[in-house]
Amino acid sequence: MDLLDRAELYLHHHARLIDRLRFEALFRGGSRARVLEVLSCYQNEDGGFGNALEPDLRGPGSQPEPVEVAFWILDELGAFDSPIVPAACKYLSSITTGDGGVPFVLPSVRDTLRAPWWETEDDPPGSLVPTASIAGLLHKHAVTHPWLDAATDFCWSKLSVPGELEPYAARAAVTFLNWVPDRERAESEFARLRDAILATVTFDLNAPGHVHFPLDFAPYPLRLPLFTQDVLDAGLDGLLAAQSPDGGWSGNWLMWTPLVAHEWGGYVTLQHLNTLRAYGRLPA
């Protein structure tokens, strides 16, 4: 049984319907329309996403971060022409702060079941996470929307502020800088921030705990490369070796309920399969 067969078996044993359908669409010639149908079930009437699309946010109400999750799924499907996108942008506009960014999480999260790290102040400011990732993906797919203009200005402004980047903000910055249309400015900012971004990367592939490895920052070949080919090859070798005996991959952060371990397992397994294929480690 090869790597894909074992991954498929894991997904059939444990994963959510949406992740099973993603696998079918991406690796078995299945229907992308069916993935979109299921994804739309996570989208609320306000255009945002909830309902545990981001498995650690169990509540039904919309939050900013699940929009990023939805957009990564649309990205892998090449489906940014879906009506899901303008509806999500309308939602983002409704929750954007005065500086043009969306908060990391809204106070409404307090009324729902969620992982313990989803905490917020009463009036949360705009955050690079997830604003920069969402903006980067919209730019990648040449989406135009009024929300994106202000969000882009917000990202430039936040990136210009001196200070250390935390890993998730660094990863979001990489997505933004790789796809924002002003390439001259992006290359200049990338050169300035490169060392700060690399400072958040863990190069010891055996490091335990919730650390961030090179392929977390470069899940596909980047326009603004961060790593040498040797580093990427070692990461890909490590990814292949990390496939579990039951065929999946798991997250390296706290799995606070048994359910999310497999919900994340399905999502992460698809992420890693996409990465292996993007670097030529799986058949096209």
PDB file of N, CA and C in Angstrom, residues 13 21-22 36 54 62 67 114 126 131 133 145 157 181 186 201 230 260 279:
ATOM      1  N   HIS A  13     -11.144   6.417   7.990  1.00  0.00           N
ATOM      2  CA  HIS A  13     -11.355   5.984   9.373  1.00  0.00           C
ATOM      3  C   HIS A  13     -11.724   7.151  10.289  1.00  0.00           C
ATOM      4  N   LEU A  21     -13.650  14.603   1.111  1.00  0.00           N
ATOM      5  CA  LEU A  21     -13.970  15.086  -0.231  1.00  0.00           C
ATOM      6  C   LEU A  21     -12.819  15.873  -0.834  1.00  0.00           C
ATOM      7  N   ARG A  22     -12.072  16.596   0.014  1.00  0.00           N
ATOM      8  CA  ARG A  22     -10.878  17.290  -0.493  1.00  0.00           C
ATOM      9  C   ARG A  22      -9.901  16.282  -1.073  1.00  0.00           C
ATOM     10  N   LEU A  36     -17.073  22.288  -2.426  1.00  0.00           N
ATOM     11  CA  LEU A  36     -17.632  23.628  -2.235  1.00  0.00           C
ATOM     12  C   LEU A  36     -19.000  23.563  -1.578  1.00  0.00           C
ATOM     13  N   GLU A  54     -12.693  25.641  11.693  1.00  0.00           N
ATOM     14  CA  GLU A  54     -11.428  25.650  12.433  1.00  0.00           C
ATOM     15  C   GLU A  54     -11.716  24.791  13.669  1.00  0.00           C
ATOM     16  N   SER A  62     -19.718  33.137  13.483  1.00  0.00           N
ATOM     17  CA  SER A  62     -18.581  33.474  12.621  1.00  0.00           C
ATOM     18  C   SER A  62     -17.438  34.083  13.420  1.00  0.00           C
ATOM     19  N   VAL A  67     -12.279  32.093   8.264  1.00  0.00           N
ATOM     20  CA  VAL A  67     -12.253  32.584   6.877  1.00  0.00           C
ATOM     21  C   VAL A  67     -10.922  32.191   6.221  1.00  0.00           C
ATOM     22  N   ARG A 114     -14.463  26.315  23.023  1.00  0.00           N
ATOM     23  CA  ARG A 114     -13.275  26.526  22.181  1.00  0.00           C
ATOM     24  C   ARG A 114     -12.038  26.100  22.943  1.00  0.00           C
ATOM     25  N   GLY A 126      -7.075  45.186  15.171  1.00  0.00           N
ATOM     26  CA  GLY A 126      -6.741  44.401  13.994  1.00  0.00           C
ATOM     27  C   GLY A 126      -5.432  43.655  14.209  1.00  0.00           C
ATOM     28  N   THR A 131      -5.378  38.645   9.132  1.00  0.00           N
ATOM     29  CA  THR A 131      -5.561  39.624   8.051  1.00  0.00           C
ATOM     30  C   THR A 131      -4.552  39.430   6.917  1.00  0.00           C
ATOM     31  N   SER A 133      -2.744  36.796   5.946  1.00  0.00           N
ATOM     32  CA  SER A 133      -2.926  35.578   5.148  1.00  0.00           C
ATOM     33  C   SER A 133      -4.120  35.708   4.219  1.00  0.00           C
ATOM     34  N   HIS A 145     -11.923  43.674  -4.045  1.00  0.00           N
ATOM     35  CA  HIS A 145     -13.012  43.955  -3.108  1.00  0.00           C
ATOM     36  C   HIS A 145     -12.562  45.140  -2.255  1.00  0.00           C
ATOM     37  N   SER A 157       1.338  48.689   7.063  1.00  0.00           N
ATOM     38  CA  SER A 157       1.575  49.501   8.256  1.00  0.00           C
ATOM     39  C   SER A 157       2.085  48.639   9.412  1.00  0.00           C
ATOM     40  N   PRO A 181       0.535  42.649  -4.862  1.00  0.00           N
ATOM     41  CA  PRO A 181       0.952  43.040  -6.222  1.00  0.00           C
ATOM     42  C   PRO A 181       2.162  43.972  -6.272  1.00  0.00           C
ATOM     43  N   ALA A 186       7.291  44.605  -1.806  1.00  0.00           N
ATOM     44  CA  ALA A 186       7.291  43.309  -1.124  1.00  0.00           C
ATOM     45  C   ALA A 186       8.705  42.755  -0.993  1.00  0.00           C
ATOM     46  N   VAL A 201      11.538  30.250  13.107  1.00  0.00           N
ATOM     47  CA  VAL A 201      11.529  28.909  12.519  1.00  0.00           C
ATOM     48  C   VAL A 201      12.347  27.951  13.376  1.00  0.00           C
ATOM     49  N   ASP A 230      18.564  22.346   0.502  1.00  0.00           N
ATOM     50  CA  ASP A 230      18.906  21.318   1.498  1.00  0.00           C
ATOM     51  C   ASP A 230      17.922  21.325   2.660  1.00  0.00           C
ATOM     52  N   VAL A 260     -10.928  16.723  18.373  1.00  0.00           N
ATOM     53  CA  VAL A 260     -10.154  17.625  17.512  1.00  0.00           C
ATOM     54  C   VAL A 260      -8.880  16.966  17.006  1.00  0.00           C
ATOM     55  N   TYR A 279       6.143  19.947  -4.118  1.00  0.00           N
ATOM     56  CA  TYR A 279       7.598  19.831  -4.263  1.00  0.00           C
ATOM     57  C   TYR A 279       8.000  18.583  -5.061  1.00  0.00           C
TER      58      TYR A 279
END
